[in-house]
Amino acid sequence: MGVLMSKKQQVEKVQKCNAVVSAFQQGIKDRAPLTKQPEGVVEEGQMPAKTSANPEENKDKEDEKAETETSVGPSTSQQASAPARDECKVNQEAWSRLRDGKGVEPEDLDKSHQLTPPAFVRPKRDANDDQPVEVELLKKEQPLSDEMCDVCEVWTADDLYPCRICTRVFHDGCLRGLGYLRAEALQEMKDTAHTVTGWSCYYCDNLNLLLTEEEMYSLMETFKQCKIIPESCLVSDELLQYRHFVSKQQFDKDLTDEQEEEVLAQFAAMDPEKKGHIEWSDFLYFESLAVLRKFRTENSLVRLLTAKERDTARPVFLGLDSDKDGLITRTEWRQVQQSWFHKLSKDTQSCNVSISHVGPICESSPASSGSERSKTDDNRPMTWADFLKESAIYILAARTNSSAMHIRLPL
């Protein structure tokens, strides 16, 4: 029978193993042979080595030594192939981290003082995943945040920083030890975690972790075919090339001029700081949203929402239901979708408006949020269940800490 271990016990076990390995490695270093002494230096109690009086014999020995050193040294072709092998290894490691959900650059990890990172397990869809889920409107769930740090399972009161999406809490030191957050991200967490804006933990900030193995495999194959290297930034030409490839693959046709304009507008929305490139995390977030929109039903997306997100949606709907009959209009629904995005800047809003006047990139893209639907449905009544189903993709899009815009808001 297996033995259940708490997370704290697991951490202690790993730390003990690391200590044993470090002690073993230190012991090997201590037993290493002493460095070779310079020629001509003779230790006490030792006789100096005899030198040959025959100069020809000395010459032969020197030739043999030179020949041996030459044969041991690497060839020119081997030296030239070394950088290529290193680059291939880096790419393989990047693909491995993408598959496991760890979107972290190798140089960002402080491996000398790093805690054991968590093992991400991709979810599996249940048989009833597409069935409607009943969420009560007037009953708030009010989930309580965890009492102990998700990493070390230690309670330290005010030093814990809560996630605004899930119930996990963290120490800043533990997050620094994991190596998942840079210094500026840690400072942002300290500034926003206890405010209305809130902060998303590294689980919730990475929407890619919601994809199943099959969905992730489909996305990775598309990246490989288009020669997109994980963890690399993309410029506008690379994003256009990728969109052309996807359109050709899915619809067997190239993008139109209007669709190219939309791609460039989406690039601007994902580059709010005008760096001239989009970060890999933002590109992956956008593509993960597109996969969810393509393969999941609205009921399945509602099941992905957390209790905190559902509690956030309730007062928004009740604020629109002025006559308290449990119904709102689609026009009212569209007007509140921007409320999920706390970091939406004025520049991003203008970019979002600009791309809303052109055709969608593809039918499965989150950018095609319904601009092709008839406006005759504007006054169609919408229930709380419908409101939650059609808002789910936008609520998920607003999880990230990034100020980039990953989805087009409905007009």
mmCIF file of C-alpha atoms in Angstrom:
data_model
loop_
_atom_site.group_PDB
_atom_site.id
_atom_site.type_symbol
_atom_site.label_atom_id
_atom_site.label_comp_id
_atom_site.label_asym_id
_atom_site.label_seq_id
_atom_site.Cartn_x
_atom_site.Cartn_y
_atom_site.Cartn_z
ATOM 1 C CA MET A 1 0.000 0.000 0.000
ATOM 2 C CA GLY A 2 1.340 3.389 -0.916
ATOM 3 C CA VAL A 3 2.252 6.015 1.658
ATOM 4 C CA LEU A 4 0.692 9.454 1.339
ATOM 5 C CA MET A 5 3.055 12.355 1.941
ATOM 6 C CA SER A 6 2.198 15.974 2.475
ATOM 7 C CA LYS A 7 3.765 18.613 0.270
ATOM 8 C CA LYS A 8 5.971 19.728 3.166
ATOM 9 C CA GLN A 9 7.276 16.180 3.622
ATOM 10 C CA GLN A 10 7.963 15.920 -0.093
ATOM 11 C CA VAL A 11 9.909 19.186 -0.042
ATOM 12 C CA GLU A 12 11.917 18.038 2.984
ATOM 13 C CA LYS A 13 12.649 14.715 1.305
ATOM 14 C CA VAL A 14 13.902 16.427 -1.846
ATOM 15 C CA GLN A 15 16.027 18.836 0.202
ATOM 16 C CA LYS A 16 17.582 15.917 2.104
ATOM 17 C CA CYS A 17 18.375 14.148 -1.170
ATOM 18 C CA ASN A 18 19.972 17.317 -2.516
ATOM 19 C CA ALA A 19 22.078 17.601 0.650
ATOM 20 C CA VAL A 20 23.284 13.993 0.285
ATOM 21 C CA VAL A 21 24.176 14.515 -3.372
ATOM 22 C CA SER A 22 26.037 17.739 -2.549
ATOM 23 C CA ALA A 23 27.998 16.006 0.218
ATOM 24 C CA PHE A 24 28.876 13.143 -2.143
ATOM 25 C CA GLN A 25 30.054 15.547 -4.824
ATOM 26 C CA GLN A 26 32.117 17.474 -2.276
ATOM 27 C CA GLY A 27 33.712 14.232 -1.152
ATOM 28 C CA ILE A 28 34.718 13.413 -4.710
ATOM 29 C CA LYS A 29 36.304 16.838 -5.080
ATOM 30 C CA ASP A 30 38.270 16.348 -1.828
ATOM 31 C CA ARG A 31 39.624 13.039 -3.054
ATOM 32 C CA ALA A 32 40.709 14.476 -6.398
ATOM 33 C CA PRO A 33 44.429 14.081 -7.099
ATOM 34 C CA LEU A 34 46.682 17.003 -6.303
ATOM 35 C CA THR A 35 47.611 19.333 -9.101
ATOM 36 C CA LYS A 36 50.673 18.442 -11.071
ATOM 37 C CA GLN A 37 53.791 20.137 -9.737
ATOM 38 C CA PRO A 38 56.065 22.150 -12.024
ATOM 39 C CA GLU A 39 59.006 20.390 -13.491
ATOM 40 C CA GLY A 40 62.191 20.654 -11.493
ATOM 41 C CA VAL A 41 60.393 20.846 -8.116
ATOM 42 C CA VAL A 42 61.193 17.807 -6.005
ATOM 43 C CA GLU A 43 59.213 16.913 -2.914
ATOM 44 C CA GLU A 44 61.052 16.119 0.275
ATOM 45 C CA GLY A 45 62.048 12.442 0.480
ATOM 46 C CA GLN A 46 61.897 11.905 -3.282
ATOM 47 C CA MET A 47 64.787 11.493 -5.666
ATOM 48 C CA PRO A 48 64.923 13.667 -8.744
ATOM 49 C CA ALA A 49 64.033 11.905 -11.991
ATOM 50 C CA LYS A 50 66.925 10.748 -14.066
ATOM 51 C CA THR A 51 67.472 12.519 -17.336
ATOM 52 C CA SER A 52 68.758 10.763 -20.356
ATOM 53 C CA ALA A 53 72.196 11.736 -21.486
ATOM 54 C CA ASN A 54 71.374 10.867 -25.091
ATOM 55 C CA PRO A 55 69.982 13.964 -26.905
ATOM 56 C CA GLU A 56 68.476 11.828 -29.705
ATOM 57 C CA GLU A 57 66.457 9.831 -27.161
ATOM 58 C CA ASN A 58 65.162 13.077 -25.646
ATOM 59 C CA LYS A 59 64.171 14.303 -29.090
ATOM 60 C CA ASP A 60 62.236 11.094 -29.810
ATOM 61 C CA LYS A 61 60.345 11.436 -26.537
ATOM 62 C CA GLU A 62 59.419 15.047 -27.315
ATOM 63 C CA ASP A 63 58.161 14.031 -30.775
ATOM 64 C CA GLU A 64 56.029 11.251 -29.262
ATOM 65 C CA LYS A 65 54.587 13.708 -26.692
ATOM 66 C CA ALA A 66 53.699 16.257 -29.370
ATOM 67 C CA GLU A 67 52.090 13.551 -31.511
ATOM 68 C CA THR A 68 50.016 12.358 -28.544
ATOM 69 C CA GLU A 69 48.789 15.883 -27.744
ATOM 70 C CA THR A 70 47.851 16.389 -31.387
ATOM 71 C CA SER A 71 45.836 13.177 -31.505
ATOM 72 C CA VAL A 72 43.971 14.026 -28.289
ATOM 73 C CA GLY A 73 42.943 17.574 -29.335
ATOM 74 C CA PRO A 74 39.590 18.070 -31.115
ATOM 75 C CA SER A 75 39.513 18.404 -34.866
ATOM 76 C CA THR A 76 38.464 21.590 -36.637
ATOM 77 C CA SER A 77 35.213 20.005 -37.856
ATOM 78 C CA GLN A 78 34.336 18.903 -34.336
ATOM 79 C CA GLN A 79 34.946 22.409 -33.014
ATOM 80 C CA ALA A 80 32.736 23.869 -35.750
ATOM 81 C CA SER A 81 29.894 21.445 -35.020
ATOM 82 C CA ALA A 82 29.923 22.172 -31.275
ATOM 83 C CA PRO A 83 27.869 25.439 -31.488
ATOM 84 C CA ALA A 84 25.325 23.692 -33.720
ATOM 85 C CA ARG A 85 24.923 20.887 -31.194
ATOM 86 C CA ASP A 86 24.549 23.417 -28.374
ATOM 87 C CA GLU A 87 21.868 25.327 -30.286
ATOM 88 C CA CYS A 88 20.013 22.089 -31.042
ATOM 89 C CA LYS A 89 20.150 21.152 -27.362
ATOM 90 C CA VAL A 90 18.759 24.571 -26.361
ATOM 91 C CA ASN A 91 15.864 24.179 -28.829
ATOM 92 C CA GLN A 92 15.106 20.693 -27.527
ATOM 93 C CA GLU A 93 15.050 21.983 -23.957
ATOM 94 C CA ALA A 94 12.701 24.790 -25.021
ATOM 95 C CA TRP A 95 10.279 22.307 -26.625
ATOM 96 C CA SER A 96 10.440 20.174 -23.487
ATOM 97 C CA ARG A 97 9.556 23.134 -21.254
ATOM 98 C CA LEU A 98 6.694 24.077 -23.568
ATOM 99 C CA ARG A 99 5.312 20.538 -23.454
ATOM 100 C CA ASP A 100 5.501 20.484 -19.655
ATOM 101 C CA GLY A 101 4.012 23.948 -19.280
ATOM 102 C CA LYS A 102 7.201 25.592 -18.002
ATOM 103 C CA GLY A 103 7.657 28.715 -20.113
ATOM 104 C CA VAL A 104 10.859 29.894 -18.437
ATOM 105 C CA GLU A 105 14.118 30.882 -20.064
ATOM 106 C CA PRO A 106 17.112 28.803 -18.866
ATOM 107 C CA GLU A 107 19.131 31.870 -17.933
ATOM 108 C CA ASP A 108 16.283 33.116 -15.736
ATOM 109 C CA LEU A 109 16.680 30.161 -13.380
ATOM 110 C CA ASP A 110 18.941 30.582 -10.374
ATOM 111 C CA LYS A 111 19.884 26.921 -10.215
ATOM 112 C CA SER A 112 22.335 27.265 -7.346
ATOM 113 C CA HIS A 113 19.608 28.226 -4.850
ATOM 114 C CA GLN A 114 16.527 26.871 -6.591
ATOM 115 C CA LEU A 115 13.634 25.074 -4.942
ATOM 116 C CA THR A 116 12.152 22.014 -6.589
ATOM 117 C CA PRO A 117 9.660 23.280 -9.232
ATOM 118 C CA PRO A 118 6.171 21.758 -9.255
ATOM 119 C CA ALA A 119 5.298 19.031 -11.735
ATOM 120 C CA PHE A 120 2.590 20.270 -14.097
ATOM 121 C CA VAL A 121 0.105 17.596 -15.171
ATOM 122 C CA ARG A 122 -2.077 18.511 -18.123
ATOM 123 C CA PRO A 123 -5.813 18.061 -17.507
ATOM 124 C CA LYS A 124 -8.051 15.433 -19.053
ATOM 125 C CA ARG A 125 -11.558 16.211 -20.182
ATOM 126 C CA ASP A 126 -14.395 14.487 -18.333
ATOM 127 C CA ALA A 127 -17.246 12.691 -20.054
ATOM 128 C CA ASN A 128 -19.712 15.378 -18.900
ATOM 129 C CA ASP A 129 -17.400 18.268 -19.779
ATOM 130 C CA ASP A 130 -19.774 19.599 -22.436
ATOM 131 C CA GLN A 131 -22.881 19.291 -20.288
ATOM 132 C CA PRO A 132 -24.464 22.464 -18.836
ATOM 133 C CA VAL A 133 -23.272 23.437 -15.370
ATOM 134 C CA GLU A 134 -25.658 25.119 -12.951
ATOM 135 C CA VAL A 135 -24.270 28.262 -11.321
ATOM 136 C CA GLU A 136 -26.602 30.105 -8.959
ATOM 137 C CA LEU A 137 -26.854 33.843 -9.493
ATOM 138 C CA LEU A 138 -27.767 35.083 -6.021
ATOM 139 C CA LYS A 139 -25.540 32.748 -3.998
ATOM 140 C CA LYS A 140 -21.960 33.990 -3.788
ATOM 141 C CA GLU A 141 -19.374 31.300 -3.222
ATOM 142 C CA GLN A 142 -16.799 33.512 -1.463
ATOM 143 C CA PRO A 143 -13.889 31.041 -1.487
ATOM 144 C CA LEU A 144 -11.268 31.580 1.197
ATOM 145 C CA SER A 145 -7.614 31.791 0.273
ATOM 146 C CA ASP A 146 -5.345 29.052 1.536
ATOM 147 C CA GLU A 147 -3.711 29.605 4.911
ATOM 148 C CA MET A 148 -0.271 28.279 3.983
ATOM 149 C CA CYS A 149 2.143 29.013 1.158
ATOM 150 C CA ASP A 150 1.581 26.702 -1.802
ATOM 151 C CA VAL A 151 5.332 26.054 -2.048
ATOM 152 C CA CYS A 152 6.602 25.557 1.518
ATOM 153 C CA GLU A 153 3.282 25.110 3.368
ATOM 154 C CA VAL A 154 4.233 27.604 6.067
ATOM 155 C CA TRP A 155 1.882 30.272 7.473
ATOM 156 C CA THR A 156 3.332 33.746 7.992
ATOM 157 C CA ALA A 157 0.241 36.012 8.042
ATOM 158 C CA ASP A 158 0.779 39.271 6.113
ATOM 159 C CA ASP A 159 3.794 37.963 4.213
ATOM 160 C CA LEU A 160 1.583 35.767 2.012
ATOM 161 C CA TYR A 161 0.468 37.033 -1.419
ATOM 162 C CA PRO A 162 -2.876 35.671 -2.738
ATOM 163 C CA CYS A 163 -3.791 34.875 -6.332
ATOM 164 C CA ARG A 164 -6.868 36.717 -7.582
ATOM 165 C CA ILE A 165 -7.984 33.714 -9.693
ATOM 166 C CA CYS A 166 -7.451 30.662 -7.466
ATOM 167 C CA THR A 167 -7.097 30.198 -3.694
ATOM 168 C CA ARG A 168 -3.305 29.715 -3.645
ATOM 169 C CA VAL A 169 -1.035 32.030 -1.641
ATOM 170 C CA PHE A 170 2.744 32.412 -1.870
ATOM 171 C CA HIS A 171 5.812 33.823 -0.154
ATOM 172 C CA ASP A 172 7.838 36.146 -2.333
ATOM 173 C CA GLY A 173 10.974 34.277 -1.249
ATOM 174 C CA CYS A 174 9.505 30.936 -2.340
ATOM 175 C CA LEU A 175 8.571 32.329 -5.752
ATOM 176 C CA ARG A 176 12.074 33.750 -6.076
ATOM 177 C CA GLY A 177 13.489 30.341 -5.169
ATOM 178 C CA LEU A 178 11.361 28.607 -7.792
ATOM 179 C CA GLY A 179 12.858 30.875 -10.429
ATOM 180 C CA TYR A 180 9.573 31.453 -12.280
ATOM 181 C CA LEU A 181 9.331 35.206 -11.652
ATOM 182 C CA ARG A 182 11.879 37.864 -12.505
ATOM 183 C CA ALA A 183 12.643 40.726 -10.155
ATOM 184 C CA GLU A 184 10.202 43.129 -11.834
ATOM 185 C CA ALA A 185 7.430 40.511 -11.762
ATOM 186 C CA LEU A 186 8.005 39.936 -8.046
ATOM 187 C CA GLN A 187 7.769 43.670 -7.393
ATOM 188 C CA GLU A 188 4.547 43.857 -9.395
ATOM 189 C CA MET A 189 3.140 41.039 -7.281
ATOM 190 C CA LYS A 190 3.969 42.927 -4.079
ATOM 191 C CA ASP A 191 2.358 46.092 -5.431
ATOM 192 C CA THR A 192 -0.888 44.564 -6.745
ATOM 193 C CA ALA A 193 -1.617 41.302 -4.899
ATOM 194 C CA HIS A 194 -3.455 43.056 -2.031
ATOM 195 C CA THR A 195 -5.207 45.639 -4.236
ATOM 196 C CA VAL A 196 -8.418 45.596 -6.297
ATOM 197 C CA THR A 197 -6.404 44.860 -9.434
ATOM 198 C CA GLY A 198 -4.963 41.690 -7.957
ATOM 199 C CA TRP A 199 -2.255 39.363 -9.184
ATOM 200 C CA SER A 200 -2.384 35.989 -10.981
ATOM 201 C CA CYS A 201 -0.062 33.210 -9.816
ATOM 202 C CA TYR A 202 2.167 31.342 -12.259
ATOM 203 C CA TYR A 203 -0.517 28.646 -12.626
ATOM 204 C CA CYS A 204 -3.341 31.014 -13.597
ATOM 205 C CA ASP A 205 -1.143 33.420 -15.572
ATOM 206 C CA ASN A 206 -0.282 30.582 -17.986
ATOM 207 C CA LEU A 207 -3.516 29.741 -19.817
ATOM 208 C CA ASN A 208 -1.611 27.112 -21.808
ATOM 209 C CA LEU A 209 -1.805 24.808 -18.755
ATOM 210 C CA LEU A 210 -5.550 24.405 -19.407
ATOM 211 C CA LEU A 211 -4.894 22.567 -22.685
ATOM 212 C CA THR A 212 -5.025 18.781 -22.758
ATOM 213 C CA GLU A 213 -2.195 16.655 -24.148
ATOM 214 C CA GLU A 214 -4.047 16.307 -27.462
ATOM 215 C CA GLU A 215 -4.728 20.036 -27.762
ATOM 216 C CA MET A 216 -1.123 20.862 -26.875
ATOM 217 C CA TYR A 217 0.184 18.355 -29.405
ATOM 218 C CA SER A 218 -1.906 20.001 -32.149
ATOM 219 C CA LEU A 219 -0.551 23.434 -31.238
ATOM 220 C CA MET A 220 3.066 22.233 -31.051
ATOM 221 C CA GLU A 221 2.807 20.564 -34.461
ATOM 222 C CA THR A 222 1.610 23.840 -35.968
ATOM 223 C CA PHE A 223 4.542 25.677 -34.355
ATOM 224 C CA LYS A 224 7.032 23.129 -35.668
ATOM 225 C CA GLN A 225 5.667 23.183 -39.205
ATOM 226 C CA CYS A 226 5.878 26.965 -39.252
ATOM 227 C CA LYS A 227 9.360 26.871 -37.631
ATOM 228 C CA ILE A 228 8.260 28.832 -34.578
ATOM 229 C CA ILE A 229 10.880 28.336 -31.853
ATOM 230 C CA PRO A 230 9.405 28.297 -28.328
ATOM 231 C CA GLU A 231 10.400 31.077 -25.924
ATOM 232 C CA SER A 232 11.440 33.393 -28.751
ATOM 233 C CA CYS A 233 10.004 36.843 -29.458
ATOM 234 C CA LEU A 234 8.121 37.448 -32.712
ATOM 235 C CA VAL A 235 8.241 40.495 -34.952
ATOM 236 C CA SER A 236 5.334 41.527 -37.167
ATOM 237 C CA ASP A 237 6.655 39.756 -40.306
ATOM 238 C CA GLU A 238 6.978 36.469 -38.406
ATOM 239 C CA LEU A 239 3.436 36.773 -37.065
ATOM 240 C CA LEU A 240 2.138 37.476 -40.586
ATOM 241 C CA GLN A 241 4.002 34.473 -41.947
ATOM 242 C CA TYR A 242 2.560 32.288 -39.192
ATOM 243 C CA ARG A 243 -1.001 33.516 -39.855
ATOM 244 C CA HIS A 244 -0.609 32.862 -43.595
ATOM 245 C CA PHE A 245 0.524 29.326 -42.836
ATOM 246 C CA VAL A 246 -2.411 28.649 -40.494
ATOM 247 C CA SER A 247 -4.910 30.065 -43.006
ATOM 248 C CA LYS A 248 -3.412 27.952 -45.781
ATOM 249 C CA GLN A 249 -3.488 24.860 -43.595
ATOM 250 C CA GLN A 250 -7.036 25.268 -42.282
ATOM 251 C CA PHE A 251 -8.838 26.965 -45.175
ATOM 252 C CA ASP A 252 -6.477 26.300 -48.104
ATOM 253 C CA LYS A 253 -6.241 30.000 -48.945
ATOM 254 C CA ASP A 254 -4.056 32.988 -48.130
ATOM 255 C CA LEU A 255 -5.062 35.889 -45.960
ATOM 256 C CA THR A 256 -6.822 38.798 -47.591
ATOM 257 C CA ASP A 257 -5.519 42.355 -47.317
ATOM 258 C CA GLU A 258 -8.096 43.116 -44.631
ATOM 259 C CA GLN A 259 -7.078 40.058 -42.649
ATOM 260 C CA GLU A 260 -3.422 41.086 -42.874
ATOM 261 C CA GLU A 261 -4.392 44.481 -41.451
ATOM 262 C CA GLU A 262 -6.125 42.710 -38.598
ATOM 263 C CA VAL A 263 -3.010 40.639 -37.884
ATOM 264 C CA LEU A 264 -0.922 43.813 -37.689
ATOM 265 C CA ALA A 265 -3.523 45.446 -35.434
ATOM 266 C CA GLN A 266 -3.482 42.386 -33.198
ATOM 267 C CA PHE A 267 0.317 42.596 -33.118
ATOM 268 C CA ALA A 268 0.015 46.205 -31.907
ATOM 269 C CA ALA A 269 -2.494 45.130 -29.229
ATOM 270 C CA MET A 270 -0.036 42.513 -27.955
ATOM 271 C CA ASP A 271 2.813 45.035 -27.979
ATOM 272 C CA PRO A 272 1.414 47.818 -25.773
ATOM 273 C CA GLU A 273 4.888 49.094 -24.888
ATOM 274 C CA LYS A 274 5.827 49.511 -28.588
ATOM 275 C CA LYS A 275 8.933 47.335 -28.378
ATOM 276 C CA GLY A 276 8.621 46.209 -31.999
ATOM 277 C CA HIS A 277 8.089 42.572 -30.986
ATOM 278 C CA ILE A 278 5.669 40.491 -28.957
ATOM 279 C CA GLU A 279 6.797 38.341 -26.063
ATOM 280 C CA TRP A 280 6.595 34.580 -26.341
ATOM 281 C CA SER A 281 4.250 34.376 -23.335
ATOM 282 C CA ASP A 282 1.758 36.742 -24.994
ATOM 283 C CA PHE A 283 1.891 34.858 -28.302
ATOM 284 C CA LEU A 284 1.380 31.523 -26.536
ATOM 285 C CA TYR A 285 -1.488 32.985 -24.482
ATOM 286 C CA PHE A 286 -3.247 34.178 -27.636
ATOM 287 C CA GLU A 287 -2.794 30.857 -29.417
ATOM 288 C CA SER A 288 -3.959 28.913 -26.362
ATOM 289 C CA LEU A 289 -7.135 31.011 -26.332
ATOM 290 C CA ALA A 290 -7.656 30.173 -30.001
ATOM 291 C CA VAL A 291 -7.300 26.450 -29.257
ATOM 292 C CA LEU A 292 -9.825 26.663 -26.415
ATOM 293 C CA ARG A 293 -12.226 28.587 -28.633
ATOM 294 C CA LYS A 294 -11.817 25.994 -31.403
ATOM 295 C CA PHE A 295 -12.053 22.723 -29.458
ATOM 296 C CA ARG A 296 -14.142 23.582 -26.375
ATOM 297 C CA THR A 297 -17.849 24.255 -26.081
ATOM 298 C CA GLU A 298 -19.213 27.173 -24.077
ATOM 299 C CA ASN A 299 -20.263 24.791 -21.286
ATOM 300 C CA SER A 300 -16.719 23.428 -21.155
ATOM 301 C CA LEU A 301 -15.306 26.956 -20.877
ATOM 302 C CA VAL A 302 -17.671 27.760 -17.992
ATOM 303 C CA ARG A 303 -16.290 24.728 -16.128
ATOM 304 C CA LEU A 304 -12.810 26.273 -16.390
ATOM 305 C CA LEU A 305 -13.875 29.354 -14.422
ATOM 306 C CA THR A 306 -12.887 29.436 -10.756
ATOM 307 C CA ALA A 307 -15.146 30.364 -7.852
ATOM 308 C CA LYS A 308 -13.475 33.787 -7.611
ATOM 309 C CA GLU A 309 -14.168 34.458 -11.292
ATOM 310 C CA ARG A 310 -17.802 33.435 -10.948
ATOM 311 C CA ASP A 311 -18.146 35.716 -7.925
ATOM 312 C CA THR A 312 -16.736 38.567 -10.005
ATOM 313 C CA ALA A 313 -19.277 37.939 -12.780
ATOM 314 C CA ARG A 314 -22.343 37.939 -10.490
ATOM 315 C CA PRO A 315 -22.398 41.657 -9.543
ATOM 316 C CA VAL A 316 -21.687 42.596 -13.171
ATOM 317 C CA PHE A 317 -24.838 40.810 -14.333
ATOM 318 C CA LEU A 318 -26.933 42.071 -11.415
ATOM 319 C CA GLY A 319 -25.816 45.623 -12.161
ATOM 320 C CA LEU A 320 -27.223 45.313 -15.686
ATOM 321 C CA ASP A 321 -30.481 43.683 -14.594
ATOM 322 C CA SER A 322 -32.149 46.922 -13.521
ATOM 323 C CA ASP A 323 -35.711 45.528 -13.415
ATOM 324 C CA LYS A 324 -34.568 42.377 -11.533
ATOM 325 C CA ASP A 325 -36.247 39.970 -13.929
ATOM 326 C CA GLY A 326 -33.074 37.926 -14.507
ATOM 327 C CA LEU A 327 -32.677 39.100 -18.112
ATOM 328 C CA ILE A 328 -30.400 41.561 -19.919
ATOM 329 C CA THR A 329 -29.876 42.397 -23.606
ATOM 330 C CA ARG A 330 -26.932 41.475 -25.818
ATOM 331 C CA THR A 331 -26.105 45.166 -26.165
ATOM 332 C CA GLU A 332 -25.682 45.401 -22.407
ATOM 333 C CA TRP A 333 -23.609 42.211 -22.434
ATOM 334 C CA ARG A 334 -21.170 43.654 -24.987
ATOM 335 C CA GLN A 335 -20.779 46.862 -22.992
ATOM 336 C CA VAL A 336 -19.432 45.109 -19.895
ATOM 337 C CA GLN A 337 -16.905 42.711 -21.447
ATOM 338 C CA GLN A 338 -14.167 45.303 -21.016
ATOM 339 C CA SER A 339 -14.709 45.270 -17.231
ATOM 340 C CA TRP A 340 -12.815 41.971 -16.877
ATOM 341 C CA PHE A 341 -9.574 43.584 -18.077
ATOM 342 C CA HIS A 342 -8.100 45.638 -15.231
ATOM 343 C CA LYS A 343 -4.901 46.514 -17.120
ATOM 344 C CA LEU A 344 -6.437 47.625 -20.403
ATOM 345 C CA SER A 345 -4.597 50.817 -21.356
ATOM 346 C CA LYS A 346 -5.933 53.548 -23.613
ATOM 347 C CA ASP A 347 -3.511 52.553 -26.373
ATOM 348 C CA THR A 348 -4.664 48.952 -26.217
ATOM 349 C CA GLN A 349 -8.291 50.055 -26.333
ATOM 350 C CA SER A 350 -7.641 52.035 -29.506
ATOM 351 C CA CYS A 351 -5.893 49.048 -31.078
ATOM 352 C CA ASN A 352 -8.813 46.865 -30.108
ATOM 353 C CA VAL A 353 -11.306 49.215 -31.729
ATOM 354 C CA SER A 354 -9.260 49.367 -34.920
ATOM 355 C CA ILE A 355 -9.234 45.618 -35.440
ATOM 356 C CA SER A 356 -12.936 45.284 -34.746
ATOM 357 C CA HIS A 357 -13.842 46.868 -38.085
ATOM 358 C CA VAL A 358 -12.168 44.239 -40.256
ATOM 359 C CA GLY A 359 -12.809 40.559 -40.875
ATOM 360 C CA PRO A 360 -11.677 37.836 -38.493
ATOM 361 C CA ILE A 361 -8.350 36.069 -38.863
ATOM 362 C CA CYS A 362 -10.103 32.731 -38.903
ATOM 363 C CA GLU A 363 -13.325 31.298 -37.588
ATOM 364 C CA SER A 364 -11.624 29.692 -34.605
ATOM 365 C CA SER A 365 -9.650 32.758 -33.564
ATOM 366 C CA PRO A 366 -10.683 34.616 -30.410
ATOM 367 C CA ALA A 367 -10.479 37.784 -32.464
ATOM 368 C CA SER A 368 -13.552 36.675 -34.397
ATOM 369 C CA SER A 369 -15.760 37.410 -31.418
ATOM 370 C CA GLY A 370 -18.991 37.667 -33.330
ATOM 371 C CA SER A 371 -18.603 40.591 -35.721
ATOM 372 C CA GLU A 372 -20.336 38.496 -38.401
ATOM 373 C CA ARG A 373 -23.416 37.942 -36.287
ATOM 374 C CA SER A 374 -26.493 39.871 -37.197
ATOM 375 C CA LYS A 375 -27.112 43.018 -35.175
ATOM 376 C CA THR A 376 -30.801 42.126 -35.130
ATOM 377 C CA ASP A 377 -30.013 40.063 -32.022
ATOM 378 C CA ASP A 378 -28.938 43.131 -30.037
ATOM 379 C CA ASN A 379 -32.184 43.272 -28.103
ATOM 380 C CA ARG A 380 -32.499 39.530 -27.660
ATOM 381 C CA PRO A 381 -32.881 38.738 -23.945
ATOM 382 C CA MET A 382 -29.988 36.969 -22.246
ATOM 383 C CA THR A 383 -30.231 34.915 -19.071
ATOM 384 C CA TRP A 384 -27.558 34.539 -16.375
ATOM 385 C CA ALA A 385 -26.575 31.151 -17.799
ATOM 386 C CA ASP A 386 -26.182 32.614 -21.301
ATOM 387 C CA PHE A 387 -24.256 35.580 -19.906
ATOM 388 C CA LEU A 388 -21.783 33.275 -18.182
ATOM 389 C CA LYS A 389 -21.347 30.997 -21.212
ATOM 390 C CA GLU A 390 -20.667 33.832 -23.648
ATOM 391 C CA SER A 391 -18.472 35.761 -21.197
ATOM 392 C CA ALA A 392 -16.300 32.774 -20.222
ATOM 393 C CA ILE A 393 -13.730 33.176 -23.021
ATOM 394 C CA TYR A 394 -13.254 36.876 -22.144
ATOM 395 C CA ILE A 395 -12.929 36.145 -18.417
ATOM 396 C CA LEU A 396 -10.253 33.547 -19.210
ATOM 397 C CA ALA A 397 -8.489 36.022 -21.503
ATOM 398 C CA ALA A 398 -8.290 38.509 -18.617
ATOM 399 C CA ARG A 399 -6.389 36.153 -16.282
ATOM 400 C CA THR A 400 -2.913 37.187 -17.380
ATOM 401 C CA ASN A 401 -0.773 39.761 -15.574
ATOM 402 C CA SER A 402 0.383 41.123 -18.927
ATOM 403 C CA SER A 403 -0.971 44.447 -20.168
ATOM 404 C CA ALA A 404 -1.199 43.017 -23.692
ATOM 405 C CA MET A 405 -4.634 42.411 -25.229
ATOM 406 C CA HIS A 406 -5.122 38.810 -26.368
ATOM 407 C CA ILE A 407 -8.708 38.952 -27.593
ATOM 408 C CA ARG A 408 -10.891 41.405 -29.459
ATOM 409 C CA LEU A 409 -13.753 42.791 -27.435
ATOM 410 C CA PRO A 410 -17.217 42.737 -29.002
ATOM 411 C CA LEU A 411 -18.614 46.008 -30.297
#
